[in-house]
Amino acid sequence: MLIVMKRGHTEAELEEVVREIEKVGYRPHVSRGVETTLVGAIGRGPTPELMEHFRALPGVAEVIPISKPYKLASLEVQPFPTVLEFPTGKTGGGHVLIAAGPCGVESREQTLKAARYVKAHGAGMLRGGAFKPRTSPYAFQGLGLEGLKILAEARRETGLPVVTEVLSPEQVELVAEYADALQIGARNAQNFALLQAVGEVKKPVLLKRGMSMTLEEFLMSAEYILSRGNMQVILVERGIRTFEKTTRFTLDVSAVPVLKSFTHLPVWVDPSHPAGKREWVIPLALAGLAAGADGLIVETHPEPEKALSDAAQQLHEHEFAELMQKAKRLLEALDKTLSAPVLG
Ligand code: PEP
Ligand code: MN
């Protein structure tokens, strides 16, 4: 349920409401707006009696049920955008951050090269999988711990925060030690044990949409993370399965404005995996930004033809540079700020 405080309520009244919420075994989420303070009380199905109890507390204006199955992710509980901060800038609330790098960390040289040029072209985050979820058990599975160490070195050298995928609950602690943000892949988007495990970590989570997930299911997956106390979640639309076979997946551009009408969480677009081919990546990336995305996560490789995974969709450096040039112009027209690293 959502508790709307009266205008001019006192701090003591707010504290009492929070204490009462905890007393009945619910989780409080305070959201202070300019005009009103809202307190989400998150728990299972509040009874009319419980709602009446809160209505009677001093300083409370109204108690209303939250209509959506997801609570902490909803705009009802937090009616303003979540803005996440990284050393290179922000994402959300008009700030756009672009993460880029290879699909997988393959070598020190490959990753450092990519890190240097994505930074030079204005990316605010380095991506690269150290643990790769592959459809075939015989395909390149990533360098594991060695890959994490390479990412850490790339961060030390460039100052770019790094995002990398975590595949299982057991891996969360290790990956969180090295990464600035944890990626949950499309194939794990409903791995509830994994979602709960990253919910215990104090690092941002990039949650990819599962390839056959509805937007409501996507938000429920985010809710699994939020409900464990980690409010730093970024939703990533990365294409869904449709009858179309030309592209690898169908980028659901509409997911961006639709999600934003339901949630305060930043919404990003991954144009690489739906495209499947590099020639289609730039237009999909621009479409994502035009639709209102707060960030992109793009695959680029110093020598894409030699990549050990997703070779066909990774951009060459010059193509990534072109994407960044176009993105900057588009964001200017949209009155948005690109969070870029300080070069030097
Ligand atoms: C990736 O980012 O390389 C990846 C495997 O993405 P997804 O989980 O969206 O397929
Ligand atoms: Mn990939």
Short mmCIF file of N, CA and C and ligand atoms in Angstrom, two decimals, residues 102-104 127 132-134 165 183 187 208 248 270 272-273 299 309-311 313-314, ligand 2:
data_model
loop_
_atom_site.label_atom_id
_atom_site.label_comp_id
_atom_site.label_asym_id
_atom_site.label_seq_id
_atom_site.Cartn_x
_atom_site.Cartn_y
_atom_site.Cartn_z
N PRO A 102 33.85 -5.19 -25.98
CA PRO A 102 33.65 -6.46 -26.67
C PRO A 102 32.58 -7.32 -26.01
N CYS A 103 32.07 -8.26 -26.77
CA CYS A 103 31.12 -9.23 -26.21
C CYS A 103 31.83 -9.96 -25.08
N GLY A 104 32.98 -10.52 -25.39
CA GLY A 104 33.73 -11.25 -24.37
C GLY A 104 35.14 -10.70 -24.20
N ARG A 127 32.14 -2.49 -21.31
CA ARG A 127 31.50 -3.79 -21.15
C ARG A 127 32.45 -4.89 -21.61
N LYS A 132 30.84 -16.22 -20.04
CA LYS A 132 29.90 -16.09 -21.15
C LYS A 132 28.83 -17.17 -21.13
N PRO A 133 27.56 -16.77 -21.21
CA PRO A 133 26.48 -17.77 -21.30
C PRO A 133 26.32 -18.18 -22.76
N ARG A 134 26.80 -19.34 -23.14
CA ARG A 134 26.77 -19.72 -24.55
C ARG A 134 25.72 -20.79 -24.82
N GLU A 165 29.04 -9.79 -16.89
CA GLU A 165 27.90 -10.67 -16.55
C GLU A 165 28.23 -11.64 -15.42
N GLN A 183 25.94 -7.54 -14.72
CA GLN A 183 24.96 -7.78 -15.79
C GLN A 183 24.28 -9.12 -15.57
N ARG A 187 19.26 -14.83 -20.72
CA ARG A 187 18.97 -16.24 -20.42
C ARG A 187 18.79 -16.48 -18.93
N LYS A 208 19.00 -7.60 -18.23
CA LYS A 208 18.52 -7.74 -19.60
C LYS A 208 17.13 -8.36 -19.60
N ARG A 248 18.54 -11.16 -35.47
CA ARG A 248 18.75 -12.22 -34.47
C ARG A 248 17.58 -12.24 -33.48
N ASP A 270 20.08 -2.35 -25.79
CA ASP A 270 21.22 -3.06 -26.36
C ASP A 270 20.87 -3.28 -27.83
N SER A 272 22.92 -4.37 -30.16
CA SER A 272 23.81 -5.34 -30.81
C SER A 272 23.17 -6.72 -30.95
N HIS A 273 22.61 -7.22 -29.83
CA HIS A 273 22.06 -8.58 -29.87
C HIS A 273 20.80 -8.72 -30.73
N GLU A 299 28.19 -3.58 -28.42
CA GLU A 299 29.37 -4.42 -28.60
C GLU A 299 30.28 -3.88 -29.69
N SER A 309 33.15 -14.66 -29.87
CA SER A 309 31.69 -14.75 -29.73
C SER A 309 31.07 -13.52 -30.41
N ASP A 310 29.88 -13.69 -30.94
CA ASP A 310 29.12 -12.59 -31.55
C ASP A 310 29.94 -11.76 -32.55
N ALA A 311 30.71 -12.45 -33.39
CA ALA A 311 31.61 -11.76 -34.34
C ALA A 311 30.83 -10.89 -35.33
N GLN A 313 28.13 -9.17 -35.10
CA GLN A 313 27.40 -7.97 -34.64
C GLN A 313 28.29 -6.92 -33.98
N GLN A 314 29.57 -7.25 -33.75
CA GLN A 314 30.42 -6.29 -33.04
C GLN A 314 30.91 -5.21 -34.01
MN MN B 2 27.31 -10.77 -26.96
#
